[in-house]
N, CA, C and O atoms as a Tripos MOL2 file, in Angstrom:
@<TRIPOS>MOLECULE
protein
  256   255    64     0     0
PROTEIN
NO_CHARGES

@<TRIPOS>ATOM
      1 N           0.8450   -1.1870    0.0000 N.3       1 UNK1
      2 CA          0.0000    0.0000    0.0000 C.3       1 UNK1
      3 C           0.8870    1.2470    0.0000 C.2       1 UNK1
      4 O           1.9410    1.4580    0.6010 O.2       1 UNK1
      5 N           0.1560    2.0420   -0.8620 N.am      2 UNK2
      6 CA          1.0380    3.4500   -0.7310 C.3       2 UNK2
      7 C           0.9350    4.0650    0.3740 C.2       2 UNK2
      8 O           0.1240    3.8700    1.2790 O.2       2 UNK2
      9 N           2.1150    5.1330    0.2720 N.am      3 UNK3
     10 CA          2.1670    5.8460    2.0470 C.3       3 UNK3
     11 C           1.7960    7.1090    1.3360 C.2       3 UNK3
     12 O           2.3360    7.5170    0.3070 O.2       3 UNK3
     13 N           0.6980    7.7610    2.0700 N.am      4 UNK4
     14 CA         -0.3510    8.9690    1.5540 C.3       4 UNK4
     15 C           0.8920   10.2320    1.3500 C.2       4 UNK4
     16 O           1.8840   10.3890    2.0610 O.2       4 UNK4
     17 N           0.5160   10.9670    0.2660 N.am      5 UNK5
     18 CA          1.4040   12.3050    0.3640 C.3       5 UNK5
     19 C           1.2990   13.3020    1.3600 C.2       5 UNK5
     20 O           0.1570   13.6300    1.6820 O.2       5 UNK5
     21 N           2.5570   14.0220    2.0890 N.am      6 UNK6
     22 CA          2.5520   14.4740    3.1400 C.3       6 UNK6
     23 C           1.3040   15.5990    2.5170 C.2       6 UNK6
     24 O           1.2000   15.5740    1.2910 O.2       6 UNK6
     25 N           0.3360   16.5970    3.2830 N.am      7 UNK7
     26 CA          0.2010   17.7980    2.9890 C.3       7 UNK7
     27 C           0.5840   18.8770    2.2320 C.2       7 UNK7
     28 O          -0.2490   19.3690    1.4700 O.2       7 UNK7
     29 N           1.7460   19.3590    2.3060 N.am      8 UNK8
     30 CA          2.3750   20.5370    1.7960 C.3       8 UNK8
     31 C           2.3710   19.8700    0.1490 C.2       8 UNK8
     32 O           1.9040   20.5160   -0.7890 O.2       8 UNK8
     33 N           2.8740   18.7040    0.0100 N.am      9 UNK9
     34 CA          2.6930   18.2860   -1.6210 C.3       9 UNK9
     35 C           1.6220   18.0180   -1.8550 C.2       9 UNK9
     36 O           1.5740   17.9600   -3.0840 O.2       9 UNK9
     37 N           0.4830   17.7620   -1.3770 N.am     10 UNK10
     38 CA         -1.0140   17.7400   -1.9390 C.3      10 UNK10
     39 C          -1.5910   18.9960   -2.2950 C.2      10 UNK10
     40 O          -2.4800   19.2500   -3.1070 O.2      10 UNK10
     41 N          -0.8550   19.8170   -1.4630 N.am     11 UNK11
     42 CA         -1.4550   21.6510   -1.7530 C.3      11 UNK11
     43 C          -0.9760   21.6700   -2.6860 C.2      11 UNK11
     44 O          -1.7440   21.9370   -3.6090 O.2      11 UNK11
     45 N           0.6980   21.3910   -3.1380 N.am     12 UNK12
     46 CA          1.1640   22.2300   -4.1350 C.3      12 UNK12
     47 C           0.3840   21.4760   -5.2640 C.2      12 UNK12
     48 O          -0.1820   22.1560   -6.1190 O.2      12 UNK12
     49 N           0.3290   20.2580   -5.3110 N.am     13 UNK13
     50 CA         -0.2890   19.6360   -6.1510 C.3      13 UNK13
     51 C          -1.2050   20.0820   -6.6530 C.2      13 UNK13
     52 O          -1.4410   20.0300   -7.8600 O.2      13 UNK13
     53 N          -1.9780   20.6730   -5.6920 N.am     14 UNK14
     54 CA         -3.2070   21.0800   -6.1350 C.3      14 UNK14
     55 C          -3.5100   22.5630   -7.2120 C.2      14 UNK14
     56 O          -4.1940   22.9360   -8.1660 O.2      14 UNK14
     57 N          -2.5810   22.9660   -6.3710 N.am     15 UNK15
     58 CA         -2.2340   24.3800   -7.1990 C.3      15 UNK15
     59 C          -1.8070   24.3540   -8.4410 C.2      15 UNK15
     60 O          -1.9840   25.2130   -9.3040 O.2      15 UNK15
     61 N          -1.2520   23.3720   -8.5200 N.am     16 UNK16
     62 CA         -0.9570   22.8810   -9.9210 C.3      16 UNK16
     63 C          -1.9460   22.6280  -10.4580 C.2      16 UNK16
     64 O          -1.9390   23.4440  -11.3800 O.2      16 UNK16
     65 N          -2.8420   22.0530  -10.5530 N.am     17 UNK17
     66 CA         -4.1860   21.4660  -11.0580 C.3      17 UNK17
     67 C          -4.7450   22.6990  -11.2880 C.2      17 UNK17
     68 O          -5.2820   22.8790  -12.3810 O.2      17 UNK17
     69 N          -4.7240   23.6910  -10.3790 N.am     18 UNK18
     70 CA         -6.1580   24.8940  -10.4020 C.3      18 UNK18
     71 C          -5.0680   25.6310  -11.7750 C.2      18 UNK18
     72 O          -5.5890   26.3110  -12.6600 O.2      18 UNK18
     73 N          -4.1330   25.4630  -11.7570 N.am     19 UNK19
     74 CA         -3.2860   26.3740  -12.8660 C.3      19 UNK19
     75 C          -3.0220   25.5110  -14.0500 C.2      19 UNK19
     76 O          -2.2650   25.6740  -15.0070 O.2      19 UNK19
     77 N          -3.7380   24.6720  -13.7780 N.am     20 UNK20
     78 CA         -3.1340   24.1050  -15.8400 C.3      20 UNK20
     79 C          -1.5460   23.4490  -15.2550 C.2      20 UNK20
     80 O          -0.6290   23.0480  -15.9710 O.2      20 UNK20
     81 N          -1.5690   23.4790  -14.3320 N.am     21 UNK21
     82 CA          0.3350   22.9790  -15.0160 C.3      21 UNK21
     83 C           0.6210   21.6130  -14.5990 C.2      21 UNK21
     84 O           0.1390   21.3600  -13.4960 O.2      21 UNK21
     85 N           1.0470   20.9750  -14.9630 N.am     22 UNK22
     86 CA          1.7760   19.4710  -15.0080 C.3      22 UNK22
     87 C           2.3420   19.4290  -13.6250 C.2      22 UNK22
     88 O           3.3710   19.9720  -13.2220 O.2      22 UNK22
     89 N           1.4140   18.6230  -12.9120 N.am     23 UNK23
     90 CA          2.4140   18.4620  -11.6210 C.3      23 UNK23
     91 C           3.6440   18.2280  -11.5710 C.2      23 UNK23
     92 O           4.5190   18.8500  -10.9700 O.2      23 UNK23
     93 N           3.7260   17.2040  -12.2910 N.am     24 UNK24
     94 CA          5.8320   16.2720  -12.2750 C.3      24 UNK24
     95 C           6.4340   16.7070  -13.1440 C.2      24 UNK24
     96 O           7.5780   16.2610  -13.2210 O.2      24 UNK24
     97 N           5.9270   18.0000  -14.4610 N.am     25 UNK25
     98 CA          7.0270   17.9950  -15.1200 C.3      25 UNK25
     99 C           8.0650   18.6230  -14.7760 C.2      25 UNK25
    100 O           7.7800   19.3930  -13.8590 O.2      25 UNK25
    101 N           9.1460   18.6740  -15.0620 N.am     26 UNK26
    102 CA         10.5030   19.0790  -14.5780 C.3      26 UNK26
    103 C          10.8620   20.4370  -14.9540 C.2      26 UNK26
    104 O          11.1960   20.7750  -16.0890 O.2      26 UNK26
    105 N          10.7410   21.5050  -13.5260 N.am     27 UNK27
    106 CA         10.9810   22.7120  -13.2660 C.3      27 UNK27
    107 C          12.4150   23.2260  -12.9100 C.2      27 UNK27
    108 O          12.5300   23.0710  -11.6940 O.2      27 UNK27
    109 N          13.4230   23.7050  -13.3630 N.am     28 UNK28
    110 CA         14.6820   24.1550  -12.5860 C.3      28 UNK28
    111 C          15.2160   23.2180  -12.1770 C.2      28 UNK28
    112 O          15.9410   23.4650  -11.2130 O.2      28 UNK28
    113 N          15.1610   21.3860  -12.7370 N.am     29 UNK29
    114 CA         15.3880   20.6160  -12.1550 C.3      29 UNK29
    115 C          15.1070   19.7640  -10.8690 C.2      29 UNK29
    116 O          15.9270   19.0180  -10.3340 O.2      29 UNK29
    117 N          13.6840   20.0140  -10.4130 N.am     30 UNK30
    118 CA         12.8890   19.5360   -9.7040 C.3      30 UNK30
    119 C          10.9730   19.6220  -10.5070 C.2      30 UNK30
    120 O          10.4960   20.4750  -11.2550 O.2      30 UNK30
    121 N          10.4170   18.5110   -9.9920 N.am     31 UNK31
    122 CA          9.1630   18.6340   -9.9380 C.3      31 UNK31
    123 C           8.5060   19.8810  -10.6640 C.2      31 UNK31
    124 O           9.2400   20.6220  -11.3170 O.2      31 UNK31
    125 N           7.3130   20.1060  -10.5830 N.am     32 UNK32
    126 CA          7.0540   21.3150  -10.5260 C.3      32 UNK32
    127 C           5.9060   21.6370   -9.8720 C.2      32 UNK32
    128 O           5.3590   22.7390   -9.9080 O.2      32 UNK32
    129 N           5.5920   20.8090   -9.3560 N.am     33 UNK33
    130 CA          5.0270   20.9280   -7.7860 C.3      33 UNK33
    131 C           5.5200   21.7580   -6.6030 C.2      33 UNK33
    132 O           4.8400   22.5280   -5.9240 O.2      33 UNK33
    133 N           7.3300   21.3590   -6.4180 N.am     34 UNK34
    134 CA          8.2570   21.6460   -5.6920 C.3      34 UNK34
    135 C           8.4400   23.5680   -5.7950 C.2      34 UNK34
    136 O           8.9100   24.2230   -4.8640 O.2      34 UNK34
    137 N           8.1690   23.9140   -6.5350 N.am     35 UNK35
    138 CA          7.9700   24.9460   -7.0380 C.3      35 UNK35
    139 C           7.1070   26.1120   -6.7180 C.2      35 UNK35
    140 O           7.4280   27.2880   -6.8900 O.2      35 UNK35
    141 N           5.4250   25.4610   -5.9970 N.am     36 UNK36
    142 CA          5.0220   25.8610   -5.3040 C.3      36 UNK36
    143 C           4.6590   25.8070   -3.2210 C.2      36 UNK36
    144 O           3.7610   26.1250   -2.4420 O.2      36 UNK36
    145 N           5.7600   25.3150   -3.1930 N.am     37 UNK37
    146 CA          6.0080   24.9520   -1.8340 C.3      37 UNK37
    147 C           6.1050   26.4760   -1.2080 C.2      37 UNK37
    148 O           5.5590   26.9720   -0.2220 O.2      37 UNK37
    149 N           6.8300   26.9040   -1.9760 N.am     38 UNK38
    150 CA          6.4930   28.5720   -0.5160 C.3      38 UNK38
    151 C           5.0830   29.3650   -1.0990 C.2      38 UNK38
    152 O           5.0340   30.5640   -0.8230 O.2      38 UNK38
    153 N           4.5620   29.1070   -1.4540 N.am     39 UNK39
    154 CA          3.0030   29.6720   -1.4080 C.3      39 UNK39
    155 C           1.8910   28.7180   -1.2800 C.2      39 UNK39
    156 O           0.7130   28.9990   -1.4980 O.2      39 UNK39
    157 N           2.2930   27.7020   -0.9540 N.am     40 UNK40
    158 CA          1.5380   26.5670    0.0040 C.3      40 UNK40
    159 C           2.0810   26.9400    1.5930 C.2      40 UNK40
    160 O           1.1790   27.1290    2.4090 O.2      40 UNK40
    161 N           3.5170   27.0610    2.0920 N.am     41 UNK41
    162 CA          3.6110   27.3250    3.4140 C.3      41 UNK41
    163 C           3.1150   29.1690    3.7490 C.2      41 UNK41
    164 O           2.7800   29.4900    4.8890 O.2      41 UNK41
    165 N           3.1390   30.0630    2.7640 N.am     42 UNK42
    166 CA          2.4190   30.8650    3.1800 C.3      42 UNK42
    167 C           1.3480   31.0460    3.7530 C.2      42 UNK42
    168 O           0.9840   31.5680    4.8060 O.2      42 UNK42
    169 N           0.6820   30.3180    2.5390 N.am     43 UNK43
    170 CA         -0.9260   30.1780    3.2280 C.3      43 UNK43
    171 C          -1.0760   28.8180    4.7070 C.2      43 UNK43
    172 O          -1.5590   28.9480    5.8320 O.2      43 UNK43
    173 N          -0.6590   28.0380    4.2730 N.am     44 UNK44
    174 CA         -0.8660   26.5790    5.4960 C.3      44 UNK44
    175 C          -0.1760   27.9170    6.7680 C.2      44 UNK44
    176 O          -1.0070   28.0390    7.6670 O.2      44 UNK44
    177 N           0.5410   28.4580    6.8990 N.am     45 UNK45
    178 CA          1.2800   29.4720    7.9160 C.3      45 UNK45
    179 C           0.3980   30.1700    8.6670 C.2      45 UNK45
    180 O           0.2740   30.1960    9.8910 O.2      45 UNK45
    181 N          -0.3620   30.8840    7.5970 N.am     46 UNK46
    182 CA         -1.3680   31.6460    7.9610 C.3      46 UNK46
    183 C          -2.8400   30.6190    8.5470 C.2      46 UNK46
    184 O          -3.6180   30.9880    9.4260 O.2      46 UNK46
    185 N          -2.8920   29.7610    8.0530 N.am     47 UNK47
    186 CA         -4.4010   29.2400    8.2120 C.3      47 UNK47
    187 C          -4.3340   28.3070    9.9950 C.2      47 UNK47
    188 O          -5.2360   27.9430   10.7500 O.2      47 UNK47
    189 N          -2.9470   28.2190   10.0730 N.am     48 UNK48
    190 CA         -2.7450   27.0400   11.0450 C.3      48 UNK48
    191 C          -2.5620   27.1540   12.2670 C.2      48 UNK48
    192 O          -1.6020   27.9240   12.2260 O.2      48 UNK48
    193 N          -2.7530   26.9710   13.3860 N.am     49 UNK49
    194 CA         -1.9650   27.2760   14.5840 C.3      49 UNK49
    195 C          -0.5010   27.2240   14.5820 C.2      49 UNK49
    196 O          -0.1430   26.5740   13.5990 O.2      49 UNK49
    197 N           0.4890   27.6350   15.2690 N.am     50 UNK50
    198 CA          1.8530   27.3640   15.1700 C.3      50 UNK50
    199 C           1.8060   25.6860   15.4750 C.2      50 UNK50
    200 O           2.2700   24.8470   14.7030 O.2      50 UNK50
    201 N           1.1820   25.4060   16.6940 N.am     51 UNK51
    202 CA          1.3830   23.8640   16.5860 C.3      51 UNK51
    203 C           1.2480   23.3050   15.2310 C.2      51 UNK51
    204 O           2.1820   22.9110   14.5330 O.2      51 UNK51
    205 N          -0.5050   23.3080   14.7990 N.am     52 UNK52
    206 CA         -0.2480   22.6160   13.5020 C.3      52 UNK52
    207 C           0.6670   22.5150   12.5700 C.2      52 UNK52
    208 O           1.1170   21.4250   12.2160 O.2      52 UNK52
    209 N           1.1140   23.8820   11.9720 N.am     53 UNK53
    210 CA          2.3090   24.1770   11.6300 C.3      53 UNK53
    211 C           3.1440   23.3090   11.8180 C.2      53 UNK53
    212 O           3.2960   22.4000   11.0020 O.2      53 UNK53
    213 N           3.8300   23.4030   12.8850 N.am     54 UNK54
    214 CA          4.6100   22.6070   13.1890 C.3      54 UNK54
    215 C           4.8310   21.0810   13.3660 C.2      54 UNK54
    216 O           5.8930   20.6450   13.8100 O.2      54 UNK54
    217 N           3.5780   20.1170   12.9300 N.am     55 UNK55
    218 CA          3.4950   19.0350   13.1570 C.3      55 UNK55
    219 C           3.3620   18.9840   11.5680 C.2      55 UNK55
    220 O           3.9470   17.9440   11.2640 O.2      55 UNK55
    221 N           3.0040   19.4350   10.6900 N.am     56 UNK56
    222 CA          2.9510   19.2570    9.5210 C.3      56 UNK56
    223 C           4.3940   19.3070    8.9190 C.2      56 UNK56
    224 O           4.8460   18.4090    8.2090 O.2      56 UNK56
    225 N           5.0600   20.4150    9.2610 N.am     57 UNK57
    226 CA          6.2970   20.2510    8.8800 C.3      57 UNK57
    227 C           7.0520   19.2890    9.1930 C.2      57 UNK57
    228 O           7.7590   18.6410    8.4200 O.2      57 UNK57
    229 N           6.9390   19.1550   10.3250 N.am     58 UNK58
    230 CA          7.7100   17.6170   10.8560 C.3      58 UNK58
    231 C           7.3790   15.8010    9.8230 C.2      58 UNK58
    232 O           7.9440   14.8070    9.3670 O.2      58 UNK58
    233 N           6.0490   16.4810    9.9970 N.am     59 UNK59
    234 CA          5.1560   14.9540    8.8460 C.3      59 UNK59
    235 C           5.8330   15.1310    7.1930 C.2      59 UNK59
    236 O           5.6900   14.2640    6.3310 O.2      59 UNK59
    237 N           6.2000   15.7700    7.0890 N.am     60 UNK60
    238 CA          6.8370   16.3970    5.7100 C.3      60 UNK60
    239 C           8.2370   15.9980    5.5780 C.2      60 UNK60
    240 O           8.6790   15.4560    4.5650 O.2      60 UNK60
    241 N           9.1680   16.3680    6.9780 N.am     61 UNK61
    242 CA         10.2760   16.0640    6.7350 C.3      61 UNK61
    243 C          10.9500   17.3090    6.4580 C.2      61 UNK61
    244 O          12.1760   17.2240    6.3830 O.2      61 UNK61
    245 N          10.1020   19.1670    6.1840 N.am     62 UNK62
    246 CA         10.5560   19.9220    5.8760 C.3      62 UNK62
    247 C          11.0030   20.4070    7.1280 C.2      62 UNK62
    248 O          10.6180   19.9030    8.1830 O.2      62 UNK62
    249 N          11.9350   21.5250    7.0610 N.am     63 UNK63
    250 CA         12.9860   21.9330    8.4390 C.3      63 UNK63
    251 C          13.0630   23.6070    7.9620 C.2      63 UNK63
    252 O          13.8260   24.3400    8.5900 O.2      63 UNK63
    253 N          12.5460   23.9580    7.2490 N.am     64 UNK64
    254 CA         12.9870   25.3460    6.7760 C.3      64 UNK64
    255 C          13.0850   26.4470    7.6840 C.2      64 UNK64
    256 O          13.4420   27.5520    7.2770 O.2      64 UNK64
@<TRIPOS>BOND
     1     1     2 1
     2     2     3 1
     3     3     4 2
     4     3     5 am
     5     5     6 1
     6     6     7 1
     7     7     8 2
     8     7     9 am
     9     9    10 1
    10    10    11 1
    11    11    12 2
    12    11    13 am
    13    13    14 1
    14    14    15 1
    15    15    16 2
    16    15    17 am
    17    17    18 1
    18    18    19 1
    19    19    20 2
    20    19    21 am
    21    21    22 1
    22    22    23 1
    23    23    24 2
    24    23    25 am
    25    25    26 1
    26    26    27 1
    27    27    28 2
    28    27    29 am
    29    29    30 1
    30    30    31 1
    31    31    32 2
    32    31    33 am
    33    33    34 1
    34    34    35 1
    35    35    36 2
    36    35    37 am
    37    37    38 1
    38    38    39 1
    39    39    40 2
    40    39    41 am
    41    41    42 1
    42    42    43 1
    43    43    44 2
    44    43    45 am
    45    45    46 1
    46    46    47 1
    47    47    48 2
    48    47    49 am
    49    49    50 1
    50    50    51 1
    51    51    52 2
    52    51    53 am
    53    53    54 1
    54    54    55 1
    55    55    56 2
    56    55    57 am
    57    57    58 1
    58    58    59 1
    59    59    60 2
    60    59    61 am
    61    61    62 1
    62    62    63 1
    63    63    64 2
    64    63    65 am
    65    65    66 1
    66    66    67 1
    67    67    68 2
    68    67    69 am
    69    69    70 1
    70    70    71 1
    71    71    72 2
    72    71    73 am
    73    73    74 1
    74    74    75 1
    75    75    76 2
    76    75    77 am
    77    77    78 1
    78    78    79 1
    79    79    80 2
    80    79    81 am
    81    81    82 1
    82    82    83 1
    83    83    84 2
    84    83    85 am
    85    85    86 1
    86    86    87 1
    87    87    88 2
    88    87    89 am
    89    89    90 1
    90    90    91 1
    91    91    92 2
    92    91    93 am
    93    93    94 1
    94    94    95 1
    95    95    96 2
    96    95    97 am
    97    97    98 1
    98    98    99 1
    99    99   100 2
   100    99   101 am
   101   101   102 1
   102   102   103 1
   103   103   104 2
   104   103   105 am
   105   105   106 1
   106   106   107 1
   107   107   108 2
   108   107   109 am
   109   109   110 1
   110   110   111 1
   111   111   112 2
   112   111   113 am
   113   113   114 1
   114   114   115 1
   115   115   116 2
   116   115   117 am
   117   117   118 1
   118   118   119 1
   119   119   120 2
   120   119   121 am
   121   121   122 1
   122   122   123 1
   123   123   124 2
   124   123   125 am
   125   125   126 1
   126   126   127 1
   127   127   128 2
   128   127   129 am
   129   129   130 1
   130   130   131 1
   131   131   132 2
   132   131   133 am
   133   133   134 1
   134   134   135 1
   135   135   136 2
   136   135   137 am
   137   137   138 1
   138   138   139 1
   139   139   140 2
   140   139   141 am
   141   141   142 1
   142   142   143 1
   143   143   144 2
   144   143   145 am
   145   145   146 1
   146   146   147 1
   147   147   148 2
   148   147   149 am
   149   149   150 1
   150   150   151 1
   151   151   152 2
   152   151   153 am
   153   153   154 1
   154   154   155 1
   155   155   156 2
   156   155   157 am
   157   157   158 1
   158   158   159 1
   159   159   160 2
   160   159   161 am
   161   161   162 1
   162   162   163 1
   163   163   164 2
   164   163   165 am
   165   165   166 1
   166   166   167 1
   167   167   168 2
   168   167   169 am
   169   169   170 1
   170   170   171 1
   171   171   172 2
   172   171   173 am
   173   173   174 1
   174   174   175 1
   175   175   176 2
   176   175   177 am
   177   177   178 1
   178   178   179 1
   179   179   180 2
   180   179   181 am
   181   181   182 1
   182   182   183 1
   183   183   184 2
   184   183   185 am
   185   185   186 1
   186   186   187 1
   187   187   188 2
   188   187   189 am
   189   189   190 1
   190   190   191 1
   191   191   192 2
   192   191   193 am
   193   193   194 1
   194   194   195 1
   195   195   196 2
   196   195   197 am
   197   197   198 1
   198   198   199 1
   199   199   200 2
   200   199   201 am
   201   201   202 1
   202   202   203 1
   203   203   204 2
   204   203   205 am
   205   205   206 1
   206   206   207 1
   207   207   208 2
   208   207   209 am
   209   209   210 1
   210   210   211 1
   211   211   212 2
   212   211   213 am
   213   213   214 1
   214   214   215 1
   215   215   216 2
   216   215   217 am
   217   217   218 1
   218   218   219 1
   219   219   220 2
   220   219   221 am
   221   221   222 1
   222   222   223 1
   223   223   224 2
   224   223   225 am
   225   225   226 1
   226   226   227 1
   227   227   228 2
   228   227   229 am
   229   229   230 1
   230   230   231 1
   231   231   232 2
   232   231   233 am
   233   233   234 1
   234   234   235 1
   235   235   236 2
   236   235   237 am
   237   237   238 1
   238   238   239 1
   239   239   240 2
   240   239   241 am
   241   241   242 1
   242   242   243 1
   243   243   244 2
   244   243   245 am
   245   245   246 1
   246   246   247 1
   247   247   248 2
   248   247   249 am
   249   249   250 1
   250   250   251 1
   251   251   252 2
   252   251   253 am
   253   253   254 1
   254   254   255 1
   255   255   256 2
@<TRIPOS>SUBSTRUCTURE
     1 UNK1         2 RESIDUE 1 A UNK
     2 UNK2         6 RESIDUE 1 A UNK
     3 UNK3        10 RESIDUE 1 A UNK
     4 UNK4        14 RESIDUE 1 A UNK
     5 UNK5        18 RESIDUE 1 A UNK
     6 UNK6        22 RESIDUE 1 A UNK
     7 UNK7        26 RESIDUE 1 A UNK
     8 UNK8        30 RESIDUE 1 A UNK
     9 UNK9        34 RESIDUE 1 A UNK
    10 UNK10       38 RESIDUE 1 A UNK
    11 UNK11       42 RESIDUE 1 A UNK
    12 UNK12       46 RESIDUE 1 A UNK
    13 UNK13       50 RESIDUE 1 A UNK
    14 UNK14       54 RESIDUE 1 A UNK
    15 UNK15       58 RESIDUE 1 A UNK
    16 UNK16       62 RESIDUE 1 A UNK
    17 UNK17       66 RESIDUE 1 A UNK
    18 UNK18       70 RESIDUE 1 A UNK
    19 UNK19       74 RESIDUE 1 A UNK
    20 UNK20       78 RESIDUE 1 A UNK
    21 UNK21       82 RESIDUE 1 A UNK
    22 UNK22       86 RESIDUE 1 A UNK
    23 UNK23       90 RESIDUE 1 A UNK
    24 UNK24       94 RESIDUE 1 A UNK
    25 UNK25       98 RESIDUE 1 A UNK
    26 UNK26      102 RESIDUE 1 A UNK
    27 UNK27      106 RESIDUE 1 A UNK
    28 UNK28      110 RESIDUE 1 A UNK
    29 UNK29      114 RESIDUE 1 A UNK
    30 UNK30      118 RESIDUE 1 A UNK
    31 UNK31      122 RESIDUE 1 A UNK
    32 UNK32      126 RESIDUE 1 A UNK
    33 UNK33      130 RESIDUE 1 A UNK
    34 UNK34      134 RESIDUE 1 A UNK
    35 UNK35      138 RESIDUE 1 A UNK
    36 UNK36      142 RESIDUE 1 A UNK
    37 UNK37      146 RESIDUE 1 A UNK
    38 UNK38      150 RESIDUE 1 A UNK
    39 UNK39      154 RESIDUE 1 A UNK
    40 UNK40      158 RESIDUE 1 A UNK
    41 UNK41      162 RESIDUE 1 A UNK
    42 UNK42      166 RESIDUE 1 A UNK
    43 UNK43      170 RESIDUE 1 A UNK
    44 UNK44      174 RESIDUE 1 A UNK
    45 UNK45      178 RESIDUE 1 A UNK
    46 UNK46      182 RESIDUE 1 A UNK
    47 UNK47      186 RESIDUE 1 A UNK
    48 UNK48      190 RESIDUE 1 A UNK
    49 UNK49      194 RESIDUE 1 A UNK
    50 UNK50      198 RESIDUE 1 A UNK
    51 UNK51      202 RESIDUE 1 A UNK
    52 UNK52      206 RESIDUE 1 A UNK
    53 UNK53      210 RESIDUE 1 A UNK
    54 UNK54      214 RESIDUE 1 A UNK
    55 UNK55      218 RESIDUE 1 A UNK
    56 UNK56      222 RESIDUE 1 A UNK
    57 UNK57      226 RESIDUE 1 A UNK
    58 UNK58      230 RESIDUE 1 A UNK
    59 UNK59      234 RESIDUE 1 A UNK
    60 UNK60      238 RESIDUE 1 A UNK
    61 UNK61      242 RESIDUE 1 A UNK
    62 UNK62      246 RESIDUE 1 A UNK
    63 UNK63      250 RESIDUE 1 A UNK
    64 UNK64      254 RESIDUE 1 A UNK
């Protein structure tokens, strides 16, 4: 069984979708999903408690 995508890549994912653009094609040499990761943590920043925040990032693996 697959292991579910953390959050922060389901947003960006998504953002991708609402914009026409190819989730996986290859941006600057990453994803292009990866691409919208700081305007997914903008908003998740804003919407979240610091805890949440912070447990999401951890579930992610991100450290920024």
């Amino acid at each position: 069984m697959r292991k579910p995508k953390p959050p922060r890549e389901r947003a960006a994912r998504a953002l991708c979708t609402s914009r026409g653009l190819p989730e996986n094609t290859q941006f600057e040499g990453r994803p292009m999903w990866e691409s919208l990761l700081p305007e997914v943590d903008i908003v998740l920043k804003a919407a979240l408690t610091p805890e949440a925040w912070e447990r999401i990032r951890e579930e992610d693996g991100s450290h920024d």
